[in-house]
């Protein structure tokens, strides 16, 4: 809830980072997290890439080894095929020589076969088998007996065990362009008491007609010896299966253990021979590196094995198996190194992050202090202005303690601090209890001023809130050194409407509006006041800004000038004096009266500089003139030591003192007659005289005359203007003249605007006249 957020932020400001600083912290943490995740991702990608690269290399190694084994088997079986092909050609040759006596050919063929058997140790038996009627004897077959000697067999080939296993029923009777070979699966041979493989090749006459078969028998153990050379990892194993899914490799070659037996059983259960191509008389293509092998994974006793296998000659399937963990073992050092790099980098990042966070927390604490009042631990003015800039509407209440300076002066600053802390604490408690303040934020601005920022309230709600706050402060009593201190406060409030169309009603103006309301409450001596946007007080601020700029420009460009108004001597009928009046020129040459700019200059404290300019220019204007001239001074001018010293210096330099009259405004309340009298005594020592200007506008006029050594009084125009129409004005003016003359003080009538008024002035015995009828101010005396 927004209200809970504002209340927590206002109360927990010292304990937690302000929400305006939290994005900085979250950004830092996010950057650290992103960097860490990035490092993890990069490391993972690097490891993954490395693993894939090493896996590819490992696979290439396995393929290389696998194909090397295949090539060895292929080479060996190729020799077998060439050997069998030689036999077939030999049989065909003997058939063509059948015109010789059969017995002689049979003996020659038998001797030749025996020699072939002796030439190749790997061959168990060789035979040339003719169809009935093609040659006599029908069969010449030589094989090794148990003693290593050759035996002769003349049985028909159709009765041999290899025939049904080797020759397919649909084998062609005619010769093909290529020599054909038929491999049998492994079968038990009674003569050798071992498993053998028979390789048969058909024989044809010149017309391409089948005349028989040439065969060679090979011990299966010779093929097994070839696959036993596979060595890739410590627990790599090879296997050889025939078409009937029987293993041709024995347990002796693989370690003869129960574990190995389970591995072989698992391989047989996979029935990999289903992937063998259909039986064909055509020899399989060469099984070099272009041969595509297949792979499969199996699990044995919780360990994964990768199987690689391919078909070879003789309708057999050759394969190797490797434990998957041994394949990946080469990646373990790389993975360990990668994790070490990642851990080191992460540790460095963690240390740097901690240091950075520590520094950042210090900076945030300093920023927090810049937004927090040290005494009350409340948000300060800077925090308020920042919160205002984030709002689109709201209400503000300024609470200013009454007589706070008196509390500090009477009981000391420690007491004043206690008052402020107590007030801040009680206001926070009130915010928890008053429904109108649940969503408010409390701030301390200046020494004795607090601010409440709330959502936009209607005027009745704001009025109720101000009444509650006023009563709350009045009921609040602070105990200090057994003294109960009563408090009072003046409040100013303002509301900025939501979605205001007038730019002057933006929330950023809430502060100035509430300040204006507070000032108006004090001026009207009220406890509180609500700012009315219809008052358009901002126009006066714009006016002040405009004239402040123009005054500064006039001072810079020497556009402050004196104008001179003549003063008529009613006894001699001559102009004997001039009053020097301040004017300001603009760049177009127009003359501006002091009513437009003098008050602004006084508030900017530029009036002293203007007075100096007037003094210099008036002294210069009357340096060669015999008449008297008067210059206006305010009470503030009288008590300014630097200005007094300047006036004395100019009087000494010019010697114009006897011709100078200093006019003091009666409307300026003189707070310290001793200071004013000190100035009067100093300038009178140079022959200067003192006049009271605008006499008759205040209520302490006669005190001026009694306490100050005055030479002239200038009767205010509010009385002179009515001498021809108001009897009371006539009587009052007569009394002033009589009183002044009784004290030896001359009189001057201001604002004499007609001959009738001048006649009344003369009748009353007023010594001098000044006004429109006598002469208006001019640029030259």
XYZ file of C-alpha atoms in Angstrom:
781
model
C 0.000 0.000 0.000
C 1.283 3.523 -0.785
C 0.367 4.782 2.664
C 2.385 2.074 4.357
C 5.321 2.839 2.072
C 5.279 6.547 2.961
C 4.897 5.886 6.675
C 7.735 3.377 6.727
C 10.022 5.668 4.721
C 9.300 8.610 7.036
C 9.918 6.576 10.170
C 12.741 4.252 9.213
C 14.839 6.802 7.292
C 17.834 6.562 9.675
C 17.825 2.769 9.692
C 17.328 1.880 6.066
C 18.546 3.259 2.809
C 16.146 5.717 1.316
C 14.174 4.441 -1.659
C 15.845 7.002 -3.906
C 19.201 5.298 -3.158
C 17.883 1.749 -3.462
C 17.974 1.763 -7.283
C 21.707 2.481 -7.097
C 22.244 -0.498 -4.801
C 20.002 -2.733 -6.891
C 21.837 -1.641 -10.029
C 25.164 -2.589 -8.441
C 23.835 -5.965 -7.304
C 22.289 -6.533 -10.723
C 25.583 -5.744 -12.454
C 27.402 -8.133 -10.113
C 24.779 -10.820 -10.708
C 24.861 -10.285 -14.479
C 28.676 -10.436 -14.455
C 28.595 -13.588 -12.337
C 25.976 -15.222 -14.538
C 27.911 -14.113 -17.599
C 31.091 -15.678 -16.220
C 29.164 -18.867 -15.420
C 27.599 -18.953 -18.885
C 30.943 -18.247 -20.589
C 32.629 -20.873 -18.469
C 29.856 -23.356 -19.209
C 30.020 -22.564 -22.924
C 33.790 -22.902 -22.846
C 33.546 -26.195 -20.981
C 30.775 -27.397 -23.280
C 32.790 -26.420 -26.336
C 35.891 -28.074 -24.913
C 33.919 -31.197 -24.047
C 32.445 -31.333 -27.523
C 35.857 -30.781 -29.049
C 37.443 -33.474 -26.884
C 34.461 -35.747 -27.426
C 34.889 -35.272 -31.173
C 38.590 -36.058 -30.850
C 37.759 -39.052 -28.681
C 35.183 -40.208 -31.168
C 37.675 -39.752 -33.978
C 40.174 -41.839 -31.980
C 37.560 -44.544 -31.440
C 36.639 -44.477 -35.136
C 40.297 -44.644 -36.101
C 40.876 -47.623 -33.850
C 37.652 -49.250 -34.953
C 38.450 -48.836 -38.637
C 41.988 -50.035 -38.070
C 40.581 -53.254 -36.617
C 38.134 -53.508 -39.490
C 40.926 -53.020 -41.988
C 42.957 -55.778 -40.382
C 40.003 -58.138 -40.530
C 39.222 -57.027 -44.072
C 42.792 -57.574 -45.176
C 42.846 -61.043 -43.648
C 39.548 -61.995 -45.182
C 40.630 -60.531 -48.509
C 43.555 -62.942 -48.482
C 41.107 -65.734 -47.804
C 38.996 -64.711 -50.752
C 41.989 -64.451 -53.086
C 43.161 -67.838 -51.917
C 39.730 -69.336 -52.523
C 39.587 -67.635 -55.910
C 42.872 -69.326 -56.846
C 41.364 -72.659 -55.915
C 38.322 -71.956 -58.019
C 40.464 -71.115 -61.024
C 42.497 -74.242 -60.381
C 39.323 -76.351 -60.350
C 38.148 -74.786 -63.579
C 41.532 -75.481 -65.139
C 41.413 -79.129 -64.196
C 37.923 -79.401 -65.606
C 39.173 -78.090 -68.943
C 41.946 -80.724 -68.939
C 39.470 -83.570 -68.426
C 40.631 -85.251 -71.795
C 43.551 -86.667 -69.851
C 42.934 -89.840 -67.874
C 40.711 -89.035 -64.863
C 42.950 -90.900 -62.415
C 45.909 -88.863 -63.400
C 44.029 -85.610 -63.043
C 42.633 -86.611 -59.684
C 46.076 -87.386 -58.378
C 47.436 -84.120 -59.705
C 44.538 -82.180 -58.207
C 44.955 -83.940 -54.861
C 48.643 -83.108 -54.786
C 47.936 -79.502 -55.698
C 45.346 -79.157 -52.934
C 47.671 -80.653 -50.378
C 50.337 -78.183 -51.452
C 47.866 -75.272 -51.093
C 46.971 -76.485 -47.625
C 50.627 -76.529 -46.670
C 51.240 -73.049 -48.112
C 48.798 -71.243 -45.768
C 48.938 -72.179 -42.124
C 45.666 -70.376 -41.299
C 43.648 -72.652 -43.630
C 42.010 -75.630 -41.945
C 40.824 -77.274 -45.167
C 40.598 -76.680 -48.895
C 38.361 -78.392 -51.407
C 37.221 -78.462 -54.972
C 33.686 -79.844 -55.290
C 32.274 -80.752 -58.696
C 28.694 -81.428 -59.614
C 27.831 -85.026 -60.395
C 28.898 -85.943 -63.916
C 31.283 -83.045 -64.285
C 34.433 -84.720 -62.980
C 35.488 -87.899 -61.304
C 36.034 -88.139 -58.445
C 33.247 -85.735 -57.516
C 35.133 -84.064 -54.667
C 38.698 -83.424 -53.788
C 38.842 -82.029 -50.230
C 41.963 -81.841 -48.093
C 41.902 -80.827 -44.430
C 44.196 -80.954 -41.466
C 43.636 -83.724 -38.971
C 44.195 -83.471 -35.214
C 47.855 -84.385 -35.676
C 48.441 -81.627 -38.182
C 48.464 -83.976 -41.192
C 46.261 -83.624 -44.286
C 43.380 -86.063 -44.895
C 41.470 -86.548 -48.161
C 37.710 -86.591 -48.404
C 35.649 -87.348 -51.529
C 32.144 -86.885 -50.200
C 29.559 -84.972 -52.251
C 29.487 -81.292 -51.366
C 25.706 -81.277 -50.940
C 26.188 -83.566 -47.973
C 28.730 -81.279 -46.280
C 27.643 -79.107 -43.293
C 28.998 -75.993 -44.891
C 26.773 -76.270 -47.970
C 23.466 -75.594 -46.258
C 25.050 -72.822 -44.118
C 26.917 -71.155 -46.955
C 25.120 -71.495 -50.293
C 21.746 -69.694 -50.370
C 18.888 -71.601 -52.055
C 18.440 -68.901 -54.677
C 22.097 -68.654 -55.664
C 22.468 -68.141 -59.470
C 23.634 -71.053 -61.652
C 25.228 -68.778 -64.239
C 28.477 -66.874 -63.829
C 28.321 -63.188 -62.964
C 30.755 -60.493 -64.131
C 32.414 -60.621 -60.739
C 33.733 -63.519 -58.836
C 31.186 -64.465 -56.172
C 31.954 -65.560 -52.621
C 29.769 -67.116 -49.938
C 30.687 -67.057 -46.264
C 29.189 -69.469 -43.806
C 28.426 -68.592 -40.234
C 30.669 -70.142 -37.642
C 29.923 -73.824 -37.106
C 31.503 -76.671 -35.297
C 33.866 -78.808 -37.408
C 34.259 -82.364 -36.215
C 37.644 -82.737 -37.853
C 39.228 -79.775 -36.026
C 37.057 -79.951 -32.950
C 36.705 -76.140 -33.199
C 34.570 -73.432 -34.740
C 35.345 -72.733 -38.368
C 34.179 -70.479 -41.169
C 33.821 -71.752 -44.718
C 34.371 -69.516 -47.713
C 32.915 -70.895 -50.975
C 33.311 -69.613 -54.507
C 31.382 -71.114 -57.449
C 33.236 -72.601 -60.435
C 31.941 -72.225 -63.998
C 32.820 -73.639 -67.374
C 33.617 -71.331 -70.308
C 29.889 -71.160 -71.091
C 29.278 -69.757 -67.579
C 27.521 -72.920 -66.311
C 28.024 -73.966 -62.693
C 30.306 -76.971 -62.400
C 31.007 -76.897 -58.657
C 32.519 -74.958 -55.750
C 35.954 -74.213 -54.386
C 36.046 -73.910 -50.582
C 38.457 -72.913 -47.858
C 37.867 -73.519 -44.174
C 39.232 -71.026 -41.631
C 39.403 -71.311 -37.921
C 37.203 -68.658 -36.211
C 39.910 -68.152 -33.606
C 42.095 -66.473 -36.250
C 39.471 -63.715 -36.624
C 39.184 -63.495 -32.846
C 42.924 -62.933 -32.598
C 42.555 -59.897 -34.838
C 39.911 -58.226 -32.668
C 41.803 -58.925 -29.447
C 44.324 -56.230 -30.419
C 41.806 -53.392 -29.770
C 43.047 -51.181 -26.918
C 41.483 -47.708 -26.425
C 40.768 -47.445 -22.699
C 41.721 -49.766 -19.819
C 38.367 -51.599 -19.955
C 37.754 -51.567 -23.702
C 36.457 -54.877 -25.059
C 35.816 -56.201 -28.573
C 33.241 -58.726 -29.729
C 32.498 -60.740 -32.888
C 29.032 -62.092 -33.593
C 27.826 -64.301 -36.406
C 24.508 -63.995 -38.170
C 22.870 -66.209 -35.552
C 23.848 -63.737 -32.787
C 26.404 -66.115 -31.380
C 29.569 -64.754 -29.909
C 32.735 -65.925 -31.586
C 35.042 -64.294 -29.053
C 35.572 -66.320 -25.922
C 35.737 -65.253 -22.274
C 39.383 -66.224 -22.130
C 40.313 -63.315 -24.318
C 38.298 -60.857 -22.218
C 39.319 -61.724 -18.738
C 36.988 -64.628 -17.989
C 35.196 -62.936 -15.152
C 31.573 -62.816 -14.066
C 31.436 -59.117 -14.831
C 32.690 -59.715 -18.396
C 30.123 -62.478 -18.827
C 27.370 -60.061 -17.860
C 28.678 -57.545 -20.350
C 28.648 -60.112 -23.174
C 25.175 -61.287 -22.157
C 23.977 -57.672 -22.292
C 25.502 -57.290 -25.766
C 23.753 -60.472 -26.957
C 20.445 -59.267 -25.538
C 20.712 -56.209 -27.744
C 20.598 -58.591 -30.792
C 22.811 -56.327 -32.862
C 22.783 -58.823 -35.763
C 19.389 -57.482 -36.781
C 21.329 -54.642 -38.341
C 23.216 -57.020 -40.660
C 22.315 -56.773 -44.365
C 20.505 -59.622 -46.073
C 22.621 -62.606 -47.152
C 24.087 -62.142 -50.564
C 26.613 -63.814 -52.786
C 28.202 -60.461 -53.578
C 31.113 -59.576 -51.404
C 30.563 -56.682 -49.022
C 32.206 -53.356 -49.979
C 35.558 -52.548 -48.465
C 35.255 -51.496 -44.811
C 37.723 -48.644 -44.735
C 37.117 -45.173 -43.276
C 34.117 -44.694 -45.561
C 32.305 -47.579 -43.888
C 29.449 -46.267 -41.698
C 29.343 -47.944 -38.350
C 26.545 -47.784 -35.805
C 26.537 -47.071 -32.092
C 24.389 -47.865 -29.108
C 24.565 -47.373 -25.331
C 23.872 -50.120 -22.795
C 23.874 -50.209 -19.003
C 25.495 -53.081 -17.123
C 25.475 -53.112 -13.326
C 24.941 -49.341 -13.142
C 27.726 -48.514 -15.598
C 27.119 -47.107 -19.063
C 28.933 -48.596 -22.054
C 29.131 -47.235 -25.600
C 28.977 -49.891 -28.337
C 30.341 -49.283 -31.854
C 29.733 -52.020 -34.444
C 29.602 -52.749 -38.173
C 29.070 -55.696 -40.502
C 32.130 -57.446 -41.948
C 32.738 -60.209 -44.517
C 31.283 -63.548 -43.755
C 27.965 -62.205 -42.455
C 29.620 -61.352 -39.178
C 29.312 -58.307 -36.924
C 32.379 -56.789 -35.362
C 32.124 -54.307 -32.502
C 33.933 -52.717 -29.600
C 32.607 -51.476 -26.252
C 33.979 -48.734 -24.025
C 32.843 -47.545 -20.570
C 31.328 -44.104 -21.002
C 33.121 -42.744 -17.941
C 36.490 -43.785 -19.425
C 35.596 -42.006 -22.665
C 34.862 -38.857 -20.669
C 37.852 -39.342 -18.352
C 40.005 -37.184 -20.572
C 37.576 -34.304 -19.937
C 37.908 -34.516 -16.163
C 41.155 -32.477 -15.909
C 39.721 -29.901 -18.272
C 36.481 -29.702 -16.290
C 38.431 -29.444 -13.045
C 40.642 -26.677 -14.478
C 37.582 -24.831 -15.746
C 35.916 -25.037 -12.342
C 39.107 -23.765 -10.694
C 39.191 -20.773 -13.052
C 35.511 -20.138 -12.410
C 35.962 -20.419 -8.645
C 38.990 -18.095 -8.686
C 37.199 -15.542 -10.850
C 34.105 -15.779 -8.673
C 36.186 -15.277 -5.530
C 37.898 -12.220 -7.024
C 34.512 -10.859 -8.094
C 33.099 -11.500 -4.639
C 35.972 -9.632 -2.964
C 35.690 -6.735 -5.425
C 31.924 -6.667 -4.974
C 32.261 -6.540 -1.193
C 34.764 -3.680 -1.442
C 32.587 -1.841 -3.949
C 29.481 -2.414 -1.858
C 31.316 -1.165 1.234
C 32.351 2.012 -0.582
C 28.867 2.409 -2.013
C 27.254 2.010 1.394
C 29.517 4.780 2.651
C 28.483 7.035 -0.202
C 24.834 6.165 0.368
C 25.172 6.934 4.056
C 26.595 10.347 3.166
C 23.769 10.889 0.695
C 21.331 9.747 3.335
C 22.772 12.282 5.769
C 22.325 15.000 3.152
C 18.607 14.164 3.049
C 18.113 13.828 6.814
C 17.866 16.423 9.556
C 20.550 15.584 12.115
C 18.596 16.756 15.167
C 15.172 15.180 14.591
C 16.227 12.463 12.132
C 13.401 13.615 9.875
C 13.730 14.146 6.128
C 14.986 17.645 5.389
C 14.179 20.318 2.821
C 16.255 18.669 0.074
C 14.273 15.464 0.574
C 11.027 17.409 0.465
C 11.922 19.101 -2.825
C 12.864 15.761 -4.338
C 9.579 14.198 -3.222
C 7.656 17.178 -4.584
C 9.241 16.729 -8.001
C 7.967 13.135 -8.094
C 4.318 14.070 -7.418
C 1.587 15.130 -9.794
C -0.676 16.496 -7.026
C -0.665 16.973 -3.280
C -1.199 19.171 -0.257
C 1.381 20.775 2.002
C 1.176 22.204 5.494
C 3.942 24.397 6.938
C 4.068 24.546 10.744
C 6.101 27.414 12.211
C 6.610 27.593 15.982
C 5.725 30.892 17.625
C 8.230 32.630 19.900
C 10.878 29.978 19.281
C 13.667 32.579 19.444
C 12.377 33.607 22.857
C 12.591 29.988 24.027
C 16.209 29.783 22.850
C 17.020 33.130 24.414
C 15.285 32.404 27.726
C 16.163 28.730 28.321
C 19.086 28.109 25.960
C 19.584 26.266 22.701
C 19.558 22.862 24.402
C 15.986 23.546 25.443
C 15.123 24.646 21.903
C 16.575 21.390 20.544
C 14.507 19.406 23.021
C 11.381 21.272 21.933
C 12.051 20.457 18.281
C 12.778 16.775 18.951
C 9.687 16.456 21.126
C 7.501 18.146 18.544
C 8.838 15.935 15.747
C 8.301 12.779 17.811
C 4.749 13.745 18.865
C 3.834 14.702 15.300
C 4.879 11.242 14.145
C 2.666 9.716 16.835
C -0.211 11.920 15.737
C 0.271 10.779 12.135
C -0.369 7.184 13.254
C -3.613 8.163 14.952
C -5.154 10.795 12.668
C -6.772 9.277 9.529
C -6.027 12.445 7.561
C -2.295 11.981 8.218
C -1.921 8.262 7.466
C -0.471 8.991 4.047
C 1.545 12.026 5.132
C 5.315 12.506 5.251
C 6.871 14.748 7.892
C 9.901 16.982 7.234
C 11.932 19.489 9.217
C 12.887 22.530 7.171
C 14.414 25.460 9.054
C 15.126 25.921 12.759
C 11.488 26.177 13.889
C 9.573 25.036 10.806
C 8.135 21.641 9.897
C 6.323 20.498 6.771
C 3.699 17.860 6.110
C 3.296 16.506 2.577
C 0.000 14.738 1.899
C -2.135 13.580 -1.003
C -4.306 16.340 -2.458
C -7.033 17.282 0.050
C -10.180 19.252 -0.524
C -10.377 22.593 1.301
C -12.820 21.322 4.013
C -10.490 18.414 4.803
C -7.500 20.737 4.844
C -9.358 23.145 7.140
C -10.142 20.285 9.548
C -6.525 19.132 9.490
C -5.221 22.631 10.282
C -7.627 22.934 13.214
C -6.428 19.583 14.562
C -2.771 20.577 14.186
C -3.354 23.944 15.849
C -5.063 22.308 18.818
C -2.413 19.598 18.952
C 0.440 22.124 19.289
C -1.459 24.141 21.875
C -2.052 21.024 23.976
C 1.602 19.984 23.714
C 3.686 20.821 26.786
C 7.445 20.256 26.908
C 9.041 19.763 30.313
C 12.512 21.275 30.637
C 14.371 21.568 33.945
C 11.064 21.252 35.825
C 9.682 24.078 33.694
C 6.625 23.430 31.555
C 6.982 25.172 28.209
C 3.818 25.979 26.303
C 3.960 26.033 22.527
C 2.058 27.737 19.771
C 2.325 27.572 16.012
C 1.245 29.380 12.875
C 0.286 27.212 9.920
C 0.121 27.774 6.202
C -1.358 25.274 3.764
C -1.774 24.859 0.026
C -3.155 22.244 -2.356
C -2.115 21.458 -5.903
C -5.017 19.932 -7.850
C -4.439 16.794 -9.880
C -4.025 17.224 -13.641
C -3.826 21.000 -13.306
C -4.075 22.782 -16.638
C -2.511 25.992 -15.332
C 1.317 25.660 -15.266
C 1.365 27.875 -12.160
C -0.496 25.148 -10.272
C 2.130 22.484 -10.688
C 3.127 20.621 -7.476
C 6.559 22.254 -7.502
C 4.828 25.487 -6.441
C 3.366 23.899 -3.313
C 6.308 25.085 -1.241
C 6.010 28.720 -2.294
C 2.206 28.664 -1.953
C 2.368 27.250 1.565
C 5.035 29.836 2.470
C 2.801 32.640 1.189
C -0.101 31.245 3.211
C 2.096 31.145 6.317
C 3.138 34.782 5.824
C -0.465 35.830 5.289
C -1.489 34.059 8.476
C 1.145 36.002 10.416
C 0.212 39.296 8.758
C -3.445 38.729 9.544
C -2.572 37.511 13.050
C -4.371 34.236 12.460
C -3.399 30.729 13.519
C -3.543 29.335 10.015
C -4.338 30.253 6.449
C -4.999 28.274 3.247
C -3.517 29.598 0.053
C -6.018 30.670 -2.567
C -4.693 30.137 -6.100
C -7.061 32.860 -7.346
C -5.048 35.496 -5.433
C -2.331 35.445 -8.097
C 0.296 36.567 -5.603
C 2.871 35.128 -7.970
C 2.363 38.232 -10.114
C 3.935 40.378 -7.388
C 6.906 38.010 -7.387
C 7.233 38.377 -11.133
C 6.977 42.160 -10.669
C 9.746 42.091 -8.046
C 11.962 39.964 -10.275
C 11.447 42.371 -13.155
C 12.297 45.499 -11.150
C 15.160 43.807 -9.347
C 16.762 43.145 -12.726
C 16.077 46.698 -13.900
C 17.536 48.260 -10.736
C 20.709 46.208 -11.057
C 20.960 47.145 -14.726
C 20.487 50.859 -13.870
C 23.231 50.717 -11.248
C 25.550 48.985 -13.705
C 24.831 51.455 -16.529
C 24.697 54.615 -14.315
C 21.019 55.279 -14.963
C 20.186 56.470 -11.410
C 19.839 60.291 -11.621
C 18.551 63.121 -9.369
C 15.692 65.435 -10.401
C 15.141 68.744 -8.665
C 11.860 70.314 -7.424
C 11.880 73.999 -6.468
C 10.815 75.245 -2.998
C 9.253 78.784 -2.804
C 10.100 81.220 -0.003
C 6.707 82.714 0.949
C 8.317 85.728 2.630
C 10.659 86.815 -0.202
C 8.671 85.346 -3.121
C 11.769 83.632 -4.547
C 12.924 80.052 -5.191
C 15.585 79.547 -2.559
C 15.720 75.750 -2.164
C 15.484 72.560 -4.239
C 14.545 69.055 -3.126
C 16.624 66.384 -4.821
C 14.344 63.504 -5.896
C 15.594 60.127 -7.147
C 14.700 58.965 -10.657
C 15.734 56.064 -12.897
C 16.144 56.186 -16.638
C 15.617 53.269 -18.981
C 17.559 52.619 -22.167
C 14.892 54.413 -24.202
C 15.391 57.583 -22.141
C 12.116 57.387 -20.223
C 12.156 58.544 -16.590
C 10.801 56.210 -13.904
C 9.492 57.423 -10.528
C 10.911 55.827 -7.372
C 7.550 54.295 -6.439
C 8.173 51.609 -9.082
C 11.590 50.453 -7.966
C 12.741 51.952 -4.657
C 10.961 49.431 -2.419
C 12.447 46.516 -4.391
C 15.897 48.137 -4.163
C 15.473 48.511 -0.411
C 14.588 44.803 -0.042
C 17.628 43.918 -2.126
C 19.717 46.184 0.125
C 20.750 48.299 -2.828
C 19.318 51.503 -1.276
C 22.655 52.415 0.362
C 24.386 52.277 -3.022
C 21.637 54.442 -4.516
C 21.989 56.993 -1.654
C 25.725 57.292 -2.321
C 25.078 57.908 -6.009
C 22.483 60.581 -5.155
C 24.867 62.304 -2.735
C 27.719 62.412 -5.264
C 25.527 63.693 -8.092
C 23.712 66.293 -5.944
C 26.979 67.665 -4.528
C 28.288 67.944 -8.097
C 25.083 69.653 -9.372
C 25.106 72.347 -6.664
C 28.850 72.840 -6.435
C 28.533 76.166 -8.283
C 24.969 77.035 -7.194
C 24.229 79.412 -4.296
C 20.839 77.835 -3.401
C 20.167 75.272 -0.731
C 19.279 71.666 -1.602
C 17.759 68.823 0.398
C 18.443 65.065 0.188
C 16.149 62.350 1.614
C 17.572 59.848 4.107
C 15.848 56.876 5.722
C 16.297 55.769 9.310
C 18.394 52.855 8.018
C 20.717 55.413 6.359
C 21.164 57.243 9.653
C 22.416 54.193 11.534
C 24.694 52.901 8.750
C 28.209 53.670 9.976
C 29.802 53.313 6.525
C 27.261 55.674 4.939
C 27.669 58.181 7.775
C 31.438 58.129 7.271
C 30.928 58.650 3.528
C 28.646 61.672 4.147
C 31.131 63.258 6.554
C 33.948 62.731 4.043
C 31.965 64.384 1.246
C 30.995 67.308 3.516
C 34.663 67.886 4.324
C 35.645 67.673 0.652
C 32.947 70.032 -0.715
C 32.298 72.397 2.222
C 28.622 72.446 1.135
C 27.272 71.725 4.625
C 25.532 75.124 5.209
C 23.524 74.653 1.999
C 22.446 71.034 2.646
C 19.222 69.889 4.338
C 18.844 66.198 5.189
C 15.172 65.150 5.126
C 14.204 62.269 7.404
C 10.978 60.445 6.608
C 8.521 60.727 9.469
C 6.843 57.538 8.246
C 10.034 55.592 9.059
C 9.621 54.632 12.674
C 12.757 55.651 14.558
C 13.554 52.803 16.936
C 16.699 54.267 18.475
C 16.679 58.044 18.914
C 20.210 57.954 20.310
C 21.609 56.616 17.014
C 19.587 59.127 14.987
C 20.597 62.046 17.233
C 24.249 61.003 16.927
C 24.080 61.364 13.132
C 22.239 64.698 13.396
C 24.826 66.106 15.756
C 27.672 65.005 13.450
C 26.276 66.616 10.265
C 25.139 69.770 12.059
C 28.755 70.303 12.995
C 29.314 70.905 9.238
C 26.441 73.422 9.069
C 23.814 71.028 7.726
C 20.181 71.296 8.746
C 17.578 68.574 9.478
C 14.014 68.383 8.164
C 11.163 65.972 9.006
C 9.460 64.890 5.782
C 5.764 63.964 5.469
C 4.984 65.400 8.906
C 1.413 64.591 9.938
C 1.258 60.994 8.537
C 2.360 59.216 11.720
C 1.386 59.186 15.378
C 4.725 60.122 16.960
C 5.266 63.424 15.123
C 5.681 65.701 18.086
C 8.092 63.279 19.750
C 10.306 63.756 16.693
C 10.299 67.458 17.216
C 11.039 67.200 20.929
C 13.784 64.556 20.822
C 15.541 65.531 17.575
C 17.186 68.864 16.826
C 14.944 69.599 13.816
C 15.216 72.770 11.713
C 12.276 72.315 9.343
C 9.125 70.289 9.138
C 7.448 69.508 5.834
C 3.690 69.247 6.351
C 2.314 66.267 4.477
C 0.243 66.843 1.374
C -2.721 64.911 2.799
C -3.406 68.006 4.940
C -2.340 70.700 2.452
C -4.564 69.393 -0.361
C -7.678 69.904 1.790
C -6.999 73.414 3.090
C -9.622 74.881 0.727
C -12.293 72.318 1.510
C -11.811 70.825 4.965
C -12.026 73.004 8.092
C -10.460 70.289 10.239
C -7.433 70.136 7.945
C -7.166 73.917 8.261
C -7.316 73.777 12.071
C -4.811 70.889 12.330
C -2.370 72.564 9.974
C -2.633 75.834 11.931
C -1.803 73.954 15.127
C 1.281 72.352 13.560
C 2.508 75.732 12.280
C 1.991 77.433 15.651
C 3.723 74.608 17.520
C 6.674 74.620 15.115
C 7.108 78.363 15.250
C 6.989 78.241 19.057
C 10.004 75.918 18.866
C 11.787 78.040 16.243
C 11.219 75.451 13.520
C 10.445 76.616 9.969
C 7.595 74.962 8.017
C 7.196 73.790 4.419
C 3.843 73.008 2.733
C 4.012 70.044 0.323
C 1.741 69.368 -2.663
C 0.660 72.936 -3.249
C -1.238 72.381 -6.486
C -3.275 75.563 -6.972
C -3.366 79.292 -6.303
C -6.158 78.828 -3.748
C -4.066 76.378 -1.747
C -1.075 78.714 -1.979
C -3.215 81.534 -0.629
C -4.298 79.394 2.347
C -0.656 78.415 2.964
C 0.384 82.076 3.118
C -2.562 82.884 5.413
C -1.455 80.176 7.845
C 2.044 81.644 8.015
C 3.792 78.623 6.464
C 7.327 79.651 5.524
C 7.869 77.711 2.312
C 5.708 76.113 -0.418
C 6.432 73.138 -2.691
C 4.264 71.462 -5.271
C 2.794 71.525 -8.758
C 1.742 75.171 -8.461
C 5.308 76.189 -7.585
C 7.075 73.895 -10.074
C 7.424 70.201 -11.001
C 10.744 68.325 -10.727
C 13.177 68.800 -13.600
C 16.475 67.290 -14.668
C 18.357 70.527 -13.967
C 18.017 72.809 -10.906
